[in-house]
Tab-separated table of C-alpha atoms in Angstrom:
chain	number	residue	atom	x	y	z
A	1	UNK	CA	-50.631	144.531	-4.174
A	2	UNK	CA	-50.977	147.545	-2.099
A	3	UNK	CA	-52.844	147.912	0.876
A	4	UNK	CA	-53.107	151.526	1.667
A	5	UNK	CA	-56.722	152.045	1.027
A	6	UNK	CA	-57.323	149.389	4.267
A	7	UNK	CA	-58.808	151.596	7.139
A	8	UNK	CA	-60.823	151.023	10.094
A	9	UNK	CA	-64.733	152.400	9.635
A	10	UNK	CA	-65.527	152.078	13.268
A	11	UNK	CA	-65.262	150.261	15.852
A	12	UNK	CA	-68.947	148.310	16.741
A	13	UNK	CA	-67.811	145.029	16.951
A	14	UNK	CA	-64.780	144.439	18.979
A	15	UNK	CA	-63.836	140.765	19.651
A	16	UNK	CA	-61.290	140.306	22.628
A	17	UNK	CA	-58.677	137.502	21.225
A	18	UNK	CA	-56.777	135.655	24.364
A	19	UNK	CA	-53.657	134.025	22.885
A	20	UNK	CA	-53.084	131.115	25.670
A	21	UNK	CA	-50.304	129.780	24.133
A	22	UNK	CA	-47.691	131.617	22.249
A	23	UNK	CA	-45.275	128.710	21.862
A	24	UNK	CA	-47.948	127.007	19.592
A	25	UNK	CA	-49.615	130.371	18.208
A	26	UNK	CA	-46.573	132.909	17.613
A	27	UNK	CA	-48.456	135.566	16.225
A	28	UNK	CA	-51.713	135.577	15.915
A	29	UNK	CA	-53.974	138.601	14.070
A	30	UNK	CA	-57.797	138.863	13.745
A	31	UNK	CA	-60.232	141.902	12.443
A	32	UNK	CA	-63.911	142.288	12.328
A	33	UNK	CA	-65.841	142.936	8.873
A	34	UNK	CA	-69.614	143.948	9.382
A	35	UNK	CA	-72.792	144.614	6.996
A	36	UNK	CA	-71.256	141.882	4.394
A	37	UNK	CA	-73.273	139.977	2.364
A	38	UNK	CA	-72.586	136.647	1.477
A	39	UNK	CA	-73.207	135.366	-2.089
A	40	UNK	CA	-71.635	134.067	-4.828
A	41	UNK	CA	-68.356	135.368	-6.009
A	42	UNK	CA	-67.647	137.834	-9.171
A	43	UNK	CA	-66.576	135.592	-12.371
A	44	UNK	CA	-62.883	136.763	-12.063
A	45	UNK	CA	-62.500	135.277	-8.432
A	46	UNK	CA	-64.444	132.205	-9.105
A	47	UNK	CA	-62.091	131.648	-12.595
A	48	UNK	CA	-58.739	132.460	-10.452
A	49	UNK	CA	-59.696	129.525	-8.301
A	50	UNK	CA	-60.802	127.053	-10.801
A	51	UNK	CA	-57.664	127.788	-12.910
A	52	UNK	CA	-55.899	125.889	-10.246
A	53	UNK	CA	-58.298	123.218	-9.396
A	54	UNK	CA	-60.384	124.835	-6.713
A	55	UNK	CA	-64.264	124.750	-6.729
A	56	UNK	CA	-65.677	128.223	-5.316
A	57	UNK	CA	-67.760	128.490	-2.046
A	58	UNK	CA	-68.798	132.077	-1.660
A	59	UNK	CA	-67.353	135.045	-1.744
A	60	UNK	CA	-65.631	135.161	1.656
A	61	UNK	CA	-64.691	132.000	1.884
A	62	UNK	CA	-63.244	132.280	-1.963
A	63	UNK	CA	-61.070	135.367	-0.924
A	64	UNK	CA	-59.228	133.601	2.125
A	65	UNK	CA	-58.682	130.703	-0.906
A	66	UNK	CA	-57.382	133.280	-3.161
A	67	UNK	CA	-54.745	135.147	-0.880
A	68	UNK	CA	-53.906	131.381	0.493
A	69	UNK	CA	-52.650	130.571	-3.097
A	70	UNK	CA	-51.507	134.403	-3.923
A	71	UNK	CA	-49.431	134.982	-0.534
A	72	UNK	CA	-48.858	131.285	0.859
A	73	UNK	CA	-51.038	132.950	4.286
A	74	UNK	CA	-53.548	131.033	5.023
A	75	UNK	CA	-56.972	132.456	6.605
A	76	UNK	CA	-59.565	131.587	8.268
A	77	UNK	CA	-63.464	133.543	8.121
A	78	UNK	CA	-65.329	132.750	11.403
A	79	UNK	CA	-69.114	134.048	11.453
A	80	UNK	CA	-68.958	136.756	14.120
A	81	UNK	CA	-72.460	136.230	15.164
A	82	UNK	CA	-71.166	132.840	16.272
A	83	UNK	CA	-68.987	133.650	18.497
A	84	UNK	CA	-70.139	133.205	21.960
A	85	UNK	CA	-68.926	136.051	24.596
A	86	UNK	CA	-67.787	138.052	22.132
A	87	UNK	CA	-64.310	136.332	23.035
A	88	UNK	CA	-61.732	133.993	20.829
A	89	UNK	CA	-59.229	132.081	22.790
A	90	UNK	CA	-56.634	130.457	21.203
A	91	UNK	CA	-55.750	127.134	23.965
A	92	UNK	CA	-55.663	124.003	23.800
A	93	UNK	CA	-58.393	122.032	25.430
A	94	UNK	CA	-59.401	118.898	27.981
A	95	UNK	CA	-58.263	115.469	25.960
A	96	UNK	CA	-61.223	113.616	24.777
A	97	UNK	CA	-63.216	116.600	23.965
A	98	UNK	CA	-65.687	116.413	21.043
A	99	UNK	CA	-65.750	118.551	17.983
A	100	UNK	CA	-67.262	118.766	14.582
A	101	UNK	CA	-65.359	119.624	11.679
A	102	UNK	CA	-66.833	121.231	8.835
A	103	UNK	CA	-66.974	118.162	7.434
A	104	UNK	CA	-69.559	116.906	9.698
A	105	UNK	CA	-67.143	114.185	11.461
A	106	UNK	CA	-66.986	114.376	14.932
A	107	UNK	CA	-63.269	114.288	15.989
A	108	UNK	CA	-61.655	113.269	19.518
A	109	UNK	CA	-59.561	116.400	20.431
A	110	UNK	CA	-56.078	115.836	22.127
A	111	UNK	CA	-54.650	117.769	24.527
A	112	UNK	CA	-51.908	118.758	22.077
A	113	UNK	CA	-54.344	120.100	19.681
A	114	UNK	CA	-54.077	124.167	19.622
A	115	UNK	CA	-57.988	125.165	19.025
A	116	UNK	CA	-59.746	128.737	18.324
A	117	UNK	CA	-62.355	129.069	20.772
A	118	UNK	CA	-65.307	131.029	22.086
A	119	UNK	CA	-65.713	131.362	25.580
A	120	UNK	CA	-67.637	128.523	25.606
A	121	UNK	CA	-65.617	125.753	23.247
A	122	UNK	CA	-63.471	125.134	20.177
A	123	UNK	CA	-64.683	126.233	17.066
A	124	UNK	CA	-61.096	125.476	14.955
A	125	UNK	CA	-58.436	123.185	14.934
A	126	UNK	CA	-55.534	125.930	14.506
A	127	UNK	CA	-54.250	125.998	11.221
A	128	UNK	CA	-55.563	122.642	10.093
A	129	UNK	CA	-59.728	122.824	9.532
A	130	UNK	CA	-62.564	125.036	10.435
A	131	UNK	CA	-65.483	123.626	13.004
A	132	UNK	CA	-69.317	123.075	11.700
A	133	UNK	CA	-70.848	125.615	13.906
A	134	UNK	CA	-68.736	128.316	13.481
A	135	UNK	CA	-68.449	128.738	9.429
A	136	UNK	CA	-69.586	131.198	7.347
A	137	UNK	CA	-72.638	130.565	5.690
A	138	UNK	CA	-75.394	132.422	3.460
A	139	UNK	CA	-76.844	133.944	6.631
A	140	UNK	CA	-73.453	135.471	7.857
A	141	UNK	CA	-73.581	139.532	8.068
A	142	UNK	CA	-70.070	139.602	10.207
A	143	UNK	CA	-67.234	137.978	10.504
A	144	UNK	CA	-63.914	137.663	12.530
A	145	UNK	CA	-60.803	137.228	9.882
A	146	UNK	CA	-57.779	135.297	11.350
A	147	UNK	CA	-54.405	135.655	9.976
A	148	UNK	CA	-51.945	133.655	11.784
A	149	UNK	CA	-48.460	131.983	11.990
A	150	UNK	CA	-48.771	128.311	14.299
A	151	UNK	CA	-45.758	126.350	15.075
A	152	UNK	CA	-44.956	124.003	12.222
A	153	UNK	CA	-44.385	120.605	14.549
A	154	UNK	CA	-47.799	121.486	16.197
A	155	UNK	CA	-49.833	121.699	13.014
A	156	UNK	CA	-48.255	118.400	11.485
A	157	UNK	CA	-48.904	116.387	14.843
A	158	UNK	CA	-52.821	117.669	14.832
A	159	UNK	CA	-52.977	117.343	11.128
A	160	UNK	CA	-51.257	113.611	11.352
A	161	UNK	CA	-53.288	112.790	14.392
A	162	UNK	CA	-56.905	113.176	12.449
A	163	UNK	CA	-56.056	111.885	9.528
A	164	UNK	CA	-56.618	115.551	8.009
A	165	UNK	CA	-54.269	117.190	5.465
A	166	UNK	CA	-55.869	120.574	3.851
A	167	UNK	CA	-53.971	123.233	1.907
A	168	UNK	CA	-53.910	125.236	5.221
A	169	UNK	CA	-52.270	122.577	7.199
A	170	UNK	CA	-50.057	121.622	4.033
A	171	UNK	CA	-48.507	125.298	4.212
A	172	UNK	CA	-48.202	125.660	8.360
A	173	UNK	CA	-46.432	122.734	8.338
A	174	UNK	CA	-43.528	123.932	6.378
A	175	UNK	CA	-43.460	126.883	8.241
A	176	UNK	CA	-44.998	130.255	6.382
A	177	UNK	CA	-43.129	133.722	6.611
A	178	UNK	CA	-44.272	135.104	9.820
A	179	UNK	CA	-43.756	138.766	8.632
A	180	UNK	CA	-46.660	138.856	6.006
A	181	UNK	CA	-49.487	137.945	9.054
A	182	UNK	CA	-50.868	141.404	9.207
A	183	UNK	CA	-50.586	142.345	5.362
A	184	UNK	CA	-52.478	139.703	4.530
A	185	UNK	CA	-55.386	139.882	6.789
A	186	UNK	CA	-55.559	143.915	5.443
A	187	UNK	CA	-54.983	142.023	1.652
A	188	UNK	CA	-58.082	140.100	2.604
A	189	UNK	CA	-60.333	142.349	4.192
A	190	UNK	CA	-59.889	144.874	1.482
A	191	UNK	CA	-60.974	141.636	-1.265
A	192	UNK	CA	-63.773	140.895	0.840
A	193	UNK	CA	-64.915	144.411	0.504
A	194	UNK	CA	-65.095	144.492	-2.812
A	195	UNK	CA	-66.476	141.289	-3.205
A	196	UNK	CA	-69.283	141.176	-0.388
A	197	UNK	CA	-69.471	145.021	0.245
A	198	UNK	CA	-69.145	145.337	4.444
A	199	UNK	CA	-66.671	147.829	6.570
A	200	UNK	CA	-64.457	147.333	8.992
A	201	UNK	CA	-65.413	147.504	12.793
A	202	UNK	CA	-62.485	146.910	14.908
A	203	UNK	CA	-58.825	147.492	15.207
A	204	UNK	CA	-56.325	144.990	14.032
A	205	UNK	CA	-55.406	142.752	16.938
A	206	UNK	CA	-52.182	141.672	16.206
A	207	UNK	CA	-50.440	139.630	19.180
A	208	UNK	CA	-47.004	139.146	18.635
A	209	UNK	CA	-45.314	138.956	21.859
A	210	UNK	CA	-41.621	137.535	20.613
A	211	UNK	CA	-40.587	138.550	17.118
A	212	UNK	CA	-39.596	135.791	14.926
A	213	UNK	CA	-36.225	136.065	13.663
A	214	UNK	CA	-35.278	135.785	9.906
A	215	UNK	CA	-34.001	133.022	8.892
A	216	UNK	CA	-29.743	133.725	8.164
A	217	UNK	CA	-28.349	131.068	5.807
A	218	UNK	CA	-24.760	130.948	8.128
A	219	UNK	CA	-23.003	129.390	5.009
């Protein structure tokens, strides 16, 4: 679908993204989304996603769902408001470090384990599952959107290592098309417009630094 009606309202909330590690984080896009509400999703959305087995959440967290399943990209909604220093850093961290998934299991990190932080800790393990404290939730009014392509072998170790296989991990694994990052973060944005109202407040960050090259079947 198109995405030419995508534009940038203003710019209020700008979060400053620090990619640490491109080897494990290639490219790596985020965008703010402010004045949303969070509720339940309109009856199309909520049937697209049961039609294939999913049980909807809300309406943000249903459109990152949706374009995961129409694009193959997946996404990731962290609450803005969350989001200590205004900063997300995308590192790995100190082995033996705590964190709680969003499943309420506190996991021993590994310092192979690429994690989206604040300036004060991890609230995601890259590409594989989304951290308790930093989720969206009924309160959320903003949110940062990641769209992002991690190295394959580093999502399959983290994924292997905790015993955690989710449809985001399932796709990064396998490697997802690194030139649809950006088109599906505007793809998304626009959805979550028209599903939970809200306007854009910052620029797309998209940090790229070494172009993936197509893949050439030599045969």
């Amino acid at each position: 679908p198109s995405t030419s009606s995508f534009r940038i309202d203003n710019r209020t909330l700008k979060i400053d993204v620090n990619v640490k590690d491109n080897a494990l984080a290639p490219r790596y896009c985020g965008i703010t989304i402010s004045n949303l509400k969070v509720g339940t999703s309109p009856a199309w959305l909520q049937n697209r996603l049961k039609a294939i087995g999913l049980t909807p959440k809300n309406n943000v967290v249903d459109v990152t769902n949706y374009v995961l399943h129409e694009l193959g990209q997946p996404l990731h909604a962290f609450d803005a408001n969350k989001i200590k220093g205004n900063k997300v850093i995308v590192k790995t961290v100190a082995a033996g470090t705590k964190f709680t998934t969003l499943d309420d299991v506190e996991r021993t990190l590994d310092a192979e384990d690429l994690m989206i932080c604040h300036a004060e800790g991890p609230m995601c393990i890259a590409g594989v599952f989304g951290g308790k404290d930093s989720g969206v939730t009924e309160d959320t009014t903003s949110i940062f959107l990641e769209s992002a392509y991690f190295n394959p072998v580093s999502v399959r170790k983290t994924a292997k290592r905790h015993a955690l296989n989710t449809d985001a991990s399932f796709r990064f694994e396998r490697g997802i098309d690194p030139n649809i990052t950006k088109y599906a973060l505007r793809r998304a944005a626009l959805l979550i417009q028209k599903t939970a109202g809200g306007v854009v407040t910052s620029d797309i960050d998209d940090i790229y630094p070494k172009k993936i090259e197509d893949f050439q079947d030599k045969h």
